[in-house]
Amino acid sequence: MTTTFAPAQEPTRIVIVGGVAGGMSAAARARRLDEQAEIIVLEQGDHVSFANCGLPYHLSGEITAREDLILHTPATLAASLNLDVRTGHRVTSIDKRSRKVTIAAGDHTYALPYDALLLSPGAVGVRPPITGLDHPAVHTLRTVPDVDGLRERVEELLAAHTESRPAPSAVVIGAGFIGLEAVEALTTRGLAVHLVELADHVLPPLDVELAPLLATELAAHGVDLHLGVSAQAITAATTADGTITPVTVALSDDATLAADLVIVNVGVRPASALAAEADLDLGPTGAIRVDVDQRTSDPYIWAVGDAVEVTQAITGARMPVPLAGPANRQGRRAADSICGRRTTPQAAVLGTAIVRVFGLTAATTGANQATLRRAAIAHEVMHIHPGDHAGYYPGSEEMHLVASFAPDGTLLGAQGVGRAGVDKRIDILATAIRAGMTADDLAELELAYSPPYGSAKDPVNMLGFVAQNALDNTMPQWQAQDLDRAMADTLILDVRSAAEFAQGHLAGALNIPHLELRARLSEVREVAGGRAISVYCARGPRSYLATRVLLSEGHDARSLSGGWLTLQAVHPDI
Ligand code: FAD
């Protein structure tokens, strides 16, 4: 968007719509920059500055005290920052011409002039086309009252539970970040949880190679997964076994799930109705258009958070990215701009995100493979399964990293799942993407190492090494997605041990353990009969060594990225 704006005004009254992540960041920063300004925060709900990211952990009982979620009150904000915070005040319209907002507060409506207006109204939950969503057993998880209602219901159910009856049950619709947190919380509280997701895997932003690890973890904790189906109707019902539950959830595959409560969290859309009615520019996704200083198409109005468009770092697409980090940073930037200070212009957003699913952590940054394919961005994908720290030091946990690189080696995106160390690696890789780093740069990163913490060749270095090898053809790769072609046109060579081979292998594969390969090269040549050779092992390293041997013998050989482990994730039926 190219917009020329009037120079920043010297506002005397800054009015902020929305008093949580972006809005409160902006209010606090504006006060720190301008002691004289009148700063009024208008929040339609009863709470400001609450930790919405902490709500699932209050539901689970890990955050025991409700007060811990509410970081400030209007009184503490008045005392500490001299802010005029008005809860229960909903902005109903914006008059750009006279620079006034209209506010509904209970029975009372009033107009409030502003010098600078900042919009941080957040997002609204998408209401899926399911009949019966208004049943009282159906909840969502977005606000403090939401979690209050859920906790009350869970307590009631647990109190009524007796040994002779099955555990109370819940259906969670939507296996995104918040849906998974809700599943974990309800399971921890002792409910039997069914999880329904329209996509064919949990956590749809995760690449298909990693999602099955989460599905396995969920199943291991008793969660009943329904993937690739939609919930269609929620009805009050009595189940076939006579158990009375508030509702039955009917799925698109004709299954029905009895539940004592239902949580619907299927995503959000920008809360941009107010901006639209004020005729501010919106993008095609319905998010508010802003410039690099968060200013909207009106020179006196700024906007931040879930309601605004950002530029996706890898594809350049304009879209909302509903995450707390960007919202908080944008709030700070908007305040800088409103107060006429030098701003740090909005950088393109990576969408770095993380979630805990019982014992596993899943995290992502940059573009996933589906996004790269849709945007027709050439890329090569690497899969590695390193330990979080040196294998010889007790307690090393395997992690699973997937990363995509451009043909010139630039890192485009990375994802990880594991029991330890995933957060650190994804944060490093997010920083690397922001810095425009390549495979060579990752290979040379100097990271803190001692056996309890990492490896002399950190998983991030390993990603760099593997990508260097793949991109310069030291180790040509084949991918699990290429299986049909590899089976049809090439010799499949399994270089695992005979015992591993016996436990499961690709049909028609020749098994030569990698340590025997040099002695059995003539056998390989004979069976290959001039065909290319697709090599695999369990996780990648042995097939890399074998591929090097075969290449030096003049074969056209490729190593399966991520090995049998990745192959099984992509093709669970092999
Ligand atoms: P919000 O923080 O949602 O604030 C918007 C406020 O504006 C709301 O309180 C709303 O009532 C108010 N408002 C709207 N319209 C009006 C109006 N007309 N008048 C007055 N007030 C109005 N992100 C992460 O990065 N990591 C996480 O772990 C994470 N966990 C989350 C867990 C949950 C349960 C939820 C709901 C969100 C989570 N998020 C997480 C997302 C993150 O909370 C949001 O991206 C962030 O809060 C967006 O900030 P915002 O200021 O745009 O909107």
PDB file of N, CA and C in Angstrom, residues 260-350:
ATOM      1  N   ASP A 260     -21.209 -33.614  27.298  1.00  0.00           N
ATOM      2  CA  ASP A 260     -21.740 -32.758  28.359  1.00  0.00           C
ATOM      3  C   ASP A 260     -21.427 -31.290  28.081  1.00  0.00           C
ATOM      4  N   LEU A 261     -20.385 -31.071  27.319  1.00  0.00           N
ATOM      5  CA  LEU A 261     -20.121 -29.699  26.876  1.00  0.00           C
ATOM      6  C   LEU A 261     -19.393 -29.733  25.546  1.00  0.00           C
ATOM      7  N   VAL A 262     -19.519 -28.613  24.826  1.00  0.00           N
ATOM      8  CA  VAL A 262     -18.898 -28.501  23.495  1.00  0.00           C
ATOM      9  C   VAL A 262     -18.122 -27.181  23.479  1.00  0.00           C
ATOM     10  N   ILE A 263     -16.911 -27.233  22.960  1.00  0.00           N
ATOM     11  CA  ILE A 263     -16.167 -25.986  22.743  1.00  0.00           C
ATOM     12  C   ILE A 263     -15.959 -25.829  21.239  1.00  0.00           C
ATOM     13  N   VAL A 264     -16.346 -24.673  20.731  1.00  0.00           N
ATOM     14  CA  VAL A 264     -16.180 -24.396  19.298  1.00  0.00           C
ATOM     15  C   VAL A 264     -15.107 -23.325  19.144  1.00  0.00           C
ATOM     16  N   ASN A 265     -14.005 -23.671  18.526  1.00  0.00           N
ATOM     17  CA  ASN A 265     -12.934 -22.707  18.235  1.00  0.00           C
ATOM     18  C   ASN A 265     -12.391 -23.024  16.852  1.00  0.00           C
ATOM     19  N   VAL A 266     -13.013 -22.464  15.836  1.00  0.00           N
ATOM     20  CA  VAL A 266     -12.627 -22.835  14.471  1.00  0.00           C
ATOM     21  C   VAL A 266     -11.959 -21.670  13.742  1.00  0.00           C
ATOM     22  N   GLY A 267     -11.366 -20.780  14.491  1.00  0.00           N
ATOM     23  CA  GLY A 267     -10.650 -19.683  13.844  1.00  0.00           C
ATOM     24  C   GLY A 267     -11.346 -18.350  14.060  1.00  0.00           C
ATOM     25  N   VAL A 268     -10.672 -17.312  13.612  1.00  0.00           N
ATOM     26  CA  VAL A 268     -11.184 -15.958  13.844  1.00  0.00           C
ATOM     27  C   VAL A 268     -11.141 -15.162  12.547  1.00  0.00           C
ATOM     28  N   ARG A 269     -11.918 -14.066  12.555  1.00  0.00           N
ATOM     29  CA  ARG A 269     -11.805 -13.102  11.452  1.00  0.00           C
ATOM     30  C   ARG A 269     -11.657 -11.726  12.066  1.00  0.00           C
ATOM     31  N   PRO A 270     -11.050 -10.796  11.316  1.00  0.00           N
ATOM     32  CA  PRO A 270     -10.785  -9.478  11.884  1.00  0.00           C
ATOM     33  C   PRO A 270     -12.074  -8.774  12.312  1.00  0.00           C
ATOM     34  N   ALA A 271     -12.039  -8.129  13.479  1.00  0.00           N
ATOM     35  CA  ALA A 271     -13.205  -7.368  13.953  1.00  0.00           C
ATOM     36  C   ALA A 271     -13.136  -5.970  13.320  1.00  0.00           C
ATOM     37  N   SER A 272     -13.483  -5.927  12.053  1.00  0.00           N
ATOM     38  CA  SER A 272     -13.270  -4.675  11.313  1.00  0.00           C
ATOM     39  C   SER A 272     -14.574  -3.975  10.930  1.00  0.00           C
ATOM     40  N   ALA A 273     -15.698  -4.394  11.545  1.00  0.00           N
ATOM     41  CA  ALA A 273     -16.989  -3.810  11.149  1.00  0.00           C
ATOM     42  C   ALA A 273     -17.005  -2.296  11.384  1.00  0.00           C
ATOM     43  N   LEU A 274     -16.486  -1.883  12.532  1.00  0.00           N
ATOM     44  CA  LEU A 274     -16.473  -0.453  12.866  1.00  0.00           C
ATOM     45  C   LEU A 274     -15.658   0.333  11.826  1.00  0.00           C
ATOM     46  N   ALA A 275     -14.507  -0.222  11.474  1.00  0.00           N
ATOM     47  CA  ALA A 275     -13.642   0.424  10.481  1.00  0.00           C
ATOM     48  C   ALA A 275     -14.321   0.453   9.114  1.00  0.00           C
ATOM     49  N   ALA A 276     -15.015  -0.646   8.785  1.00  0.00           N
ATOM     50  CA  ALA A 276     -15.698  -0.700   7.481  1.00  0.00           C
ATOM     51  C   ALA A 276     -16.794   0.354   7.419  1.00  0.00           C
ATOM     52  N   GLU A 277     -17.563   0.452   8.515  1.00  0.00           N
ATOM     53  CA  GLU A 277     -18.648   1.448   8.520  1.00  0.00           C
ATOM     54  C   GLU A 277     -18.093   2.859   8.436  1.00  0.00           C
ATOM     55  N   ALA A 278     -16.882   3.059   8.937  1.00  0.00           N
ATOM     56  CA  ALA A 278     -16.271   4.392   8.863  1.00  0.00           C
ATOM     57  C   ALA A 278     -15.569   4.608   7.517  1.00  0.00           C
ATOM     58  N   ASP A 279     -15.693   3.610   6.654  1.00  0.00           N
ATOM     59  CA  ASP A 279     -15.137   3.704   5.309  1.00  0.00           C
ATOM     60  C   ASP A 279     -13.607   3.779   5.295  1.00  0.00           C
ATOM     61  N   LEU A 280     -12.985   3.119   6.258  1.00  0.00           N
ATOM     62  CA  LEU A 280     -11.523   2.982   6.200  1.00  0.00           C
ATOM     63  C   LEU A 280     -11.209   1.886   5.181  1.00  0.00           C
ATOM     64  N   ASP A 281     -10.038   1.943   4.580  1.00  0.00           N
ATOM     65  CA  ASP A 281      -9.668   0.923   3.587  1.00  0.00           C
ATOM     66  C   ASP A 281      -9.495  -0.434   4.266  1.00  0.00           C
ATOM     67  N   LEU A 282     -10.117  -1.442   3.679  1.00  0.00           N
ATOM     68  CA  LEU A 282      -9.919  -2.818   4.147  1.00  0.00           C
ATOM     69  C   LEU A 282      -9.312  -3.626   3.003  1.00  0.00           C
ATOM     70  N   GLY A 283      -8.585  -4.669   3.356  1.00  0.00           N
ATOM     71  CA  GLY A 283      -8.069  -5.573   2.323  1.00  0.00           C
ATOM     72  C   GLY A 283      -9.114  -6.623   1.984  1.00  0.00           C
ATOM     73  N   PRO A 284      -8.809  -7.488   1.003  1.00  0.00           N
ATOM     74  CA  PRO A 284      -9.777  -8.505   0.589  1.00  0.00           C
ATOM     75  C   PRO A 284     -10.117  -9.508   1.687  1.00  0.00           C
ATOM     76  N   THR A 285      -9.256  -9.647   2.692  1.00  0.00           N
ATOM     77  CA  THR A 285      -9.562 -10.570   3.790  1.00  0.00           C
ATOM     78  C   THR A 285     -10.456  -9.914   4.832  1.00  0.00           C
ATOM     79  N   GLY A 286     -10.798  -8.642   4.616  1.00  0.00           N
ATOM     80  CA  GLY A 286     -11.643  -7.938   5.579  1.00  0.00           C
ATOM     81  C   GLY A 286     -10.846  -7.272   6.683  1.00  0.00           C
ATOM     82  N   ALA A 287      -9.514  -7.375   6.632  1.00  0.00           N
ATOM     83  CA  ALA A 287      -8.684  -6.751   7.671  1.00  0.00           C
ATOM     84  C   ALA A 287      -8.407  -5.283   7.302  1.00  0.00           C
ATOM     85  N   ILE A 288      -8.148  -4.491   8.330  1.00  0.00           N
ATOM     86  CA  ILE A 288      -7.933  -3.057   8.115  1.00  0.00           C
ATOM     87  C   ILE A 288      -6.550  -2.842   7.489  1.00  0.00           C
ATOM     88  N   ARG A 289      -6.514  -2.041   6.441  1.00  0.00           N
ATOM     89  CA  ARG A 289      -5.225  -1.743   5.790  1.00  0.00           C
ATOM     90  C   ARG A 289      -4.498  -0.676   6.599  1.00  0.00           C
ATOM     91  N   VAL A 290      -3.227  -0.907   6.860  1.00  0.00           N
ATOM     92  CA  VAL A 290      -2.402   0.083   7.569  1.00  0.00           C
ATOM     93  C   VAL A 290      -1.070   0.211   6.856  1.00  0.00           C
ATOM     94  N   ASP A 291      -0.387   1.320   7.115  1.00  0.00           N
ATOM     95  CA  ASP A 291       0.952   1.477   6.540  1.00  0.00           C
ATOM     96  C   ASP A 291       1.986   0.936   7.539  1.00  0.00           C
ATOM     97  N   VAL A 292       3.253   1.159   7.268  1.00  0.00           N
ATOM     98  CA  VAL A 292       4.294   0.569   8.121  1.00  0.00           C
ATOM     99  C   VAL A 292       4.321   1.188   9.516  1.00  0.00           C
ATOM    100  N   ASP A 293       3.613   2.310   9.701  1.00  0.00           N
ATOM    101  CA  ASP A 293       3.512   2.926  11.030  1.00  0.00           C
ATOM    102  C   ASP A 293       2.174   2.622  11.693  1.00  0.00           C
ATOM    103  N   GLN A 294       1.391   1.735  11.117  1.00  0.00           N
ATOM    104  CA  GLN A 294       0.072   1.311  11.623  1.00  0.00           C
ATOM    105  C   GLN A 294      -1.026   2.331  11.336  1.00  0.00           C
ATOM    106  N   ARG A 295      -0.738   3.292  10.461  1.00  0.00           N
ATOM    107  CA  ARG A 295      -1.771   4.288  10.190  1.00  0.00           C
ATOM    108  C   ARG A 295      -2.720   3.764   9.111  1.00  0.00           C
ATOM    109  N   THR A 296      -4.008   4.002   9.322  1.00  0.00           N
ATOM    110  CA  THR A 296      -5.015   3.541   8.365  1.00  0.00           C
ATOM    111  C   THR A 296      -5.101   4.535   7.205  1.00  0.00           C
ATOM    112  N   SER A 297      -6.131   4.360   6.373  1.00  0.00           N
ATOM    113  CA  SER A 297      -6.313   5.284   5.253  1.00  0.00           C
ATOM    114  C   SER A 297      -6.755   6.671   5.736  1.00  0.00           C
ATOM    115  N   ASP A 298      -7.084   6.801   7.008  1.00  0.00           N
ATOM    116  CA  ASP A 298      -7.398   8.124   7.563  1.00  0.00           C
ATOM    117  C   ASP A 298      -6.192   8.586   8.391  1.00  0.00           C
ATOM    118  N   PRO A 299      -5.713   9.821   8.156  1.00  0.00           N
ATOM    119  CA  PRO A 299      -4.474  10.235   8.815  1.00  0.00           C
ATOM    120  C   PRO A 299      -4.578  10.371  10.330  1.00  0.00           C
ATOM    121  N   TYR A 300      -5.781  10.376  10.884  1.00  0.00           N
ATOM    122  CA  TYR A 300      -5.926  10.511  12.343  1.00  0.00           C
ATOM    123  C   TYR A 300      -6.300   9.196  13.016  1.00  0.00           C
ATOM    124  N   ILE A 301      -6.311   8.124  12.240  1.00  0.00           N
ATOM    125  CA  ILE A 301      -6.714   6.824  12.814  1.00  0.00           C
ATOM    126  C   ILE A 301      -5.624   5.777  12.561  1.00  0.00           C
ATOM    127  N   TRP A 302      -5.226   5.094  13.614  1.00  0.00           N
ATOM    128  CA  TRP A 302      -4.250   4.006  13.546  1.00  0.00           C
ATOM    129  C   TRP A 302      -4.973   2.698  13.896  1.00  0.00           C
ATOM    130  N   ALA A 303      -4.435   1.593  13.481  1.00  0.00           N
ATOM    131  CA  ALA A 303      -5.055   0.305  13.843  1.00  0.00           C
ATOM    132  C   ALA A 303      -3.971  -0.749  14.023  1.00  0.00           C
ATOM    133  N   VAL A 304      -4.227  -1.687  14.928  1.00  0.00           N
ATOM    134  CA  VAL A 304      -3.228  -2.710  15.274  1.00  0.00           C
ATOM    135  C   VAL A 304      -3.912  -4.035  15.591  1.00  0.00           C
ATOM    136  N   GLY A 305      -3.111  -5.081  15.662  1.00  0.00           N
ATOM    137  CA  GLY A 305      -3.571  -6.356  16.216  1.00  0.00           C
ATOM    138  C   GLY A 305      -4.287  -7.260  15.220  1.00  0.00           C
ATOM    139  N   ASP A 306      -5.152  -8.092  15.767  1.00  0.00           N
ATOM    140  CA  ASP A 306      -5.836  -9.118  14.962  1.00  0.00           C
ATOM    141  C   ASP A 306      -6.692  -8.511  13.855  1.00  0.00           C
ATOM    142  N   ALA A 307      -7.042  -7.235  13.990  1.00  0.00           N
ATOM    143  CA  ALA A 307      -7.953  -6.619  13.019  1.00  0.00           C
ATOM    144  C   ALA A 307      -7.240  -6.086  11.776  1.00  0.00           C
ATOM    145  N   VAL A 308      -5.898  -6.075  11.778  1.00  0.00           N
ATOM    146  CA  VAL A 308      -5.204  -5.430  10.651  1.00  0.00           C
ATOM    147  C   VAL A 308      -4.526  -6.440   9.731  1.00  0.00           C
ATOM    148  N   GLU A 309      -4.277  -5.952   8.527  1.00  0.00           N
ATOM    149  CA  GLU A 309      -3.509  -6.720   7.544  1.00  0.00           C
ATOM    150  C   GLU A 309      -2.026  -6.562   7.832  1.00  0.00           C
ATOM    151  N   VAL A 310      -1.275  -7.640   7.672  1.00  0.00           N
ATOM    152  CA  VAL A 310       0.182  -7.536   7.674  1.00  0.00           C
ATOM    153  C   VAL A 310       0.689  -8.192   6.392  1.00  0.00           C
ATOM    154  N   THR A 311       1.963  -8.007   6.126  1.00  0.00           N
ATOM    155  CA  THR A 311       2.556  -8.675   4.972  1.00  0.00           C
ATOM    156  C   THR A 311       3.223  -9.955   5.455  1.00  0.00           C
ATOM    157  N   GLN A 312       2.831 -11.078   4.846  1.00  0.00           N
ATOM    158  CA  GLN A 312       3.471 -12.344   5.208  1.00  0.00           C
ATOM    159  C   GLN A 312       4.888 -12.338   4.639  1.00  0.00           C
ATOM    160  N   ALA A 313       5.851 -12.660   5.508  1.00  0.00           N
ATOM    161  CA  ALA A 313       7.256 -12.430   5.160  1.00  0.00           C
ATOM    162  C   ALA A 313       7.715 -13.175   3.909  1.00  0.00           C
ATOM    163  N   ILE A 314       7.275 -14.392   3.716  1.00  0.00           N
ATOM    164  CA  ILE A 314       7.847 -15.203   2.642  1.00  0.00           C
ATOM    165  C   ILE A 314       7.105 -14.999   1.328  1.00  0.00           C
ATOM    166  N   THR A 315       5.768 -14.937   1.403  1.00  0.00           N
ATOM    167  CA  THR A 315       4.985 -14.853   0.160  1.00  0.00           C
ATOM    168  C   THR A 315       4.668 -13.420  -0.226  1.00  0.00           C
ATOM    169  N   GLY A 316       4.742 -12.499   0.736  1.00  0.00           N
ATOM    170  CA  GLY A 316       4.354 -11.115   0.465  1.00  0.00           C
ATOM    171  C   GLY A 316       2.840 -10.926   0.473  1.00  0.00           C
ATOM    172  N   ALA A 317       2.099 -12.005   0.790  1.00  0.00           N
ATOM    173  CA  ALA A 317       0.626 -11.890   0.813  1.00  0.00           C
ATOM    174  C   ALA A 317       0.209 -10.970   1.948  1.00  0.00           C
ATOM    175  N   ARG A 318      -0.893 -10.243   1.718  1.00  0.00           N
ATOM    176  CA  ARG A 318      -1.430  -9.378   2.777  1.00  0.00           C
ATOM    177  C   ARG A 318      -2.564 -10.130   3.467  1.00  0.00           C
ATOM    178  N   MET A 319      -2.482 -10.249   4.770  1.00  0.00           N
ATOM    179  CA  MET A 319      -3.479 -11.031   5.520  1.00  0.00           C
ATOM    180  C   MET A 319      -3.396 -10.665   6.991  1.00  0.00           C
ATOM    181  N   PRO A 320      -4.449 -10.985   7.759  1.00  0.00           N
ATOM    182  CA  PRO A 320      -4.314 -10.816   9.202  1.00  0.00           C
ATOM    183  C   PRO A 320      -3.541 -11.995   9.798  1.00  0.00           C
ATOM    184  N   VAL A 321      -2.738 -11.755  10.807  1.00  0.00           N
ATOM    185  CA  VAL A 321      -2.048 -12.837  11.524  1.00  0.00           C
ATOM    186  C   VAL A 321      -2.374 -12.653  13.009  1.00  0.00           C
ATOM    187  N   PRO A 322      -3.358 -13.383  13.505  1.00  0.00           N
ATOM    188  CA  PRO A 322      -3.850 -13.135  14.864  1.00  0.00           C
ATOM    189  C   PRO A 322      -2.976 -13.739  15.950  1.00  0.00           C
ATOM    190  N   LEU A 323      -1.906 -13.055  16.281  1.00  0.00           N
ATOM    191  CA  LEU A 323      -0.985 -13.511  17.312  1.00  0.00           C
ATOM    192  C   LEU A 323      -0.645 -12.352  18.247  1.00  0.00           C
ATOM    193  N   ALA A 324      -0.336 -12.725  19.499  1.00  0.00           N
ATOM    194  CA  ALA A 324      -0.122 -11.704  20.523  1.00  0.00           C
ATOM    195  C   ALA A 324       1.148 -10.879  20.278  1.00  0.00           C
ATOM    196  N   GLY A 325       2.208 -11.531  19.806  1.00  0.00           N
ATOM    197  CA  GLY A 325       3.470 -10.799  19.614  1.00  0.00           C
ATOM    198  C   GLY A 325       3.321  -9.643  18.645  1.00  0.00           C
ATOM    199  N   PRO A 326       2.839  -9.915  17.421  1.00  0.00           N
ATOM    200  CA  PRO A 326       2.640  -8.798  16.487  1.00  0.00           C
ATOM    201  C   PRO A 326       1.717  -7.724  17.064  1.00  0.00           C
ATOM    202  N   ALA A 327       0.631  -8.127  17.745  1.00  0.00           N
ATOM    203  CA  ALA A 327      -0.320  -7.129  18.278  1.00  0.00           C
ATOM    204  C   ALA A 327       0.378  -6.201  19.269  1.00  0.00           C
ATOM    205  N   ASN A 328       1.180  -6.780  20.148  1.00  0.00           N
ATOM    206  CA  ASN A 328       1.866  -5.955  21.156  1.00  0.00           C
ATOM    207  C   ASN A 328       2.886  -5.020  20.513  1.00  0.00           C
ATOM    208  N   ARG A 329       3.626  -5.532  19.558  1.00  0.00           N
ATOM    209  CA  ARG A 329       4.645  -4.686  18.913  1.00  0.00           C
ATOM    210  C   ARG A 329       3.984  -3.592  18.083  1.00  0.00           C
ATOM    211  N   GLN A 330       2.881  -3.949  17.438  1.00  0.00           N
ATOM    212  CA  GLN A 330       2.174  -2.939  16.635  1.00  0.00           C
ATOM    213  C   GLN A 330       1.618  -1.834  17.531  1.00  0.00           C
ATOM    214  N   GLY A 331       1.127  -2.214  18.720  1.00  0.00           N
ATOM    215  CA  GLY A 331       0.596  -1.206  19.648  1.00  0.00           C
ATOM    216  C   GLY A 331       1.677  -0.207  20.028  1.00  0.00           C
ATOM    217  N   ARG A 332       2.850  -0.733  20.306  1.00  0.00           N
ATOM    218  CA  ARG A 332       3.978   0.142  20.671  1.00  0.00           C
ATOM    219  C   ARG A 332       4.322   1.072  19.510  1.00  0.00           C
ATOM    220  N   ARG A 333       4.362   0.503  18.302  1.00  0.00           N
ATOM    221  CA  ARG A 333       4.716   1.286  17.109  1.00  0.00           C
ATOM    222  C   ARG A 333       3.673   2.381  16.851  1.00  0.00           C
ATOM    223  N   ALA A 334       2.402   2.014  16.983  1.00  0.00           N
ATOM    224  CA  ALA A 334       1.347   3.003  16.738  1.00  0.00           C
ATOM    225  C   ALA A 334       1.487   4.167  17.710  1.00  0.00           C
ATOM    226  N   ALA A 335       1.790   3.847  18.971  1.00  0.00           N
ATOM    227  CA  ALA A 335       1.951   4.925  19.963  1.00  0.00           C
ATOM    228  C   ALA A 335       3.126   5.817  19.578  1.00  0.00           C
ATOM    229  N   ASP A 336       4.217   5.208  19.124  1.00  0.00           N
ATOM    230  CA  ASP A 336       5.380   6.006  18.669  1.00  0.00           C
ATOM    231  C   ASP A 336       4.939   6.949  17.553  1.00  0.00           C
ATOM    232  N   SER A 337       4.186   6.416  16.619  1.00  0.00           N
ATOM    233  CA  SER A 337       3.762   7.218  15.472  1.00  0.00           C
ATOM    234  C   SER A 337       2.813   8.335  15.921  1.00  0.00           C
ATOM    235  N   ILE A 338       1.854   7.986  16.769  1.00  0.00           N
ATOM    236  CA  ILE A 338       0.894   8.993  17.261  1.00  0.00           C
ATOM    237  C   ILE A 338       1.638  10.109  17.986  1.00  0.00           C
ATOM    238  N   CYS A 339       2.649   9.734  18.741  1.00  0.00           N
ATOM    239  CA  CYS A 339       3.383  10.731  19.534  1.00  0.00           C
ATOM    240  C   CYS A 339       4.496  11.393  18.726  1.00  0.00           C
ATOM    241  N   GLY A 340       4.524  11.119  17.415  1.00  0.00           N
ATOM    242  CA  GLY A 340       5.483  11.811  16.546  1.00  0.00           C
ATOM    243  C   GLY A 340       6.916  11.344  16.726  1.00  0.00           C
ATOM    244  N   ARG A 341       7.113  10.140  17.246  1.00  0.00           N
ATOM    245  CA  ARG A 341       8.463   9.617  17.456  1.00  0.00           C
ATOM    246  C   ARG A 341       8.912   8.809  16.244  1.00  0.00           C
ATOM    247  N   ARG A 342      10.217   8.557  16.184  1.00  0.00           N
ATOM    248  CA  ARG A 342      10.745   7.662  15.157  1.00  0.00           C
ATOM    249  C   ARG A 342      10.151   6.272  15.408  1.00  0.00           C
ATOM    250  N   THR A 343       9.642   5.636  14.384  1.00  0.00           N
ATOM    251  CA  THR A 343       9.067   4.302  14.580  1.00  0.00           C
ATOM    252  C   THR A 343      10.015   3.239  14.029  1.00  0.00           C
ATOM    253  N   THR A 344       9.826   2.036  14.515  1.00  0.00           N
ATOM    254  CA  THR A 344      10.475   0.893  13.864  1.00  0.00           C
ATOM    255  C   THR A 344       9.427   0.383  12.895  1.00  0.00           C
ATOM    256  N   PRO A 345       9.614   0.625  11.585  1.00  0.00           N
ATOM    257  CA  PRO A 345       8.529   0.282  10.663  1.00  0.00           C
ATOM    258  C   PRO A 345       8.147  -1.196  10.757  1.00  0.00           C
ATOM    259  N   GLN A 346       6.886  -1.455  10.583  1.00  0.00           N
ATOM    260  CA  GLN A 346       6.347  -2.819  10.643  1.00  0.00           C
ATOM    261  C   GLN A 346       7.111  -3.733   9.680  1.00  0.00           C
ATOM    262  N   ALA A 347       7.716  -4.770  10.220  1.00  0.00           N
ATOM    263  CA  ALA A 347       8.393  -5.745   9.357  1.00  0.00           C
ATOM    264  C   ALA A 347       7.367  -6.769   8.901  1.00  0.00           C
ATOM    265  N   ALA A 348       7.669  -7.458   7.823  1.00  0.00           N
ATOM    266  CA  ALA A 348       6.780  -8.540   7.377  1.00  0.00           C
ATOM    267  C   ALA A 348       6.714  -9.593   8.487  1.00  0.00           C
ATOM    268  N   VAL A 349       5.571 -10.239   8.594  1.00  0.00           N
ATOM    269  CA  VAL A 349       5.308 -11.128   9.737  1.00  0.00           C
ATOM    270  C   VAL A 349       5.576 -12.588   9.355  1.00  0.00           C
ATOM    271  N   LEU A 350       6.259 -13.295  10.246  1.00  0.00           N
ATOM    272  CA  LEU A 350       6.599 -14.704   9.997  1.00  0.00           C
ATOM    273  C   LEU A 350       5.524 -15.663  10.468  1.00  0.00           C
TER     274      LEU A 350
END
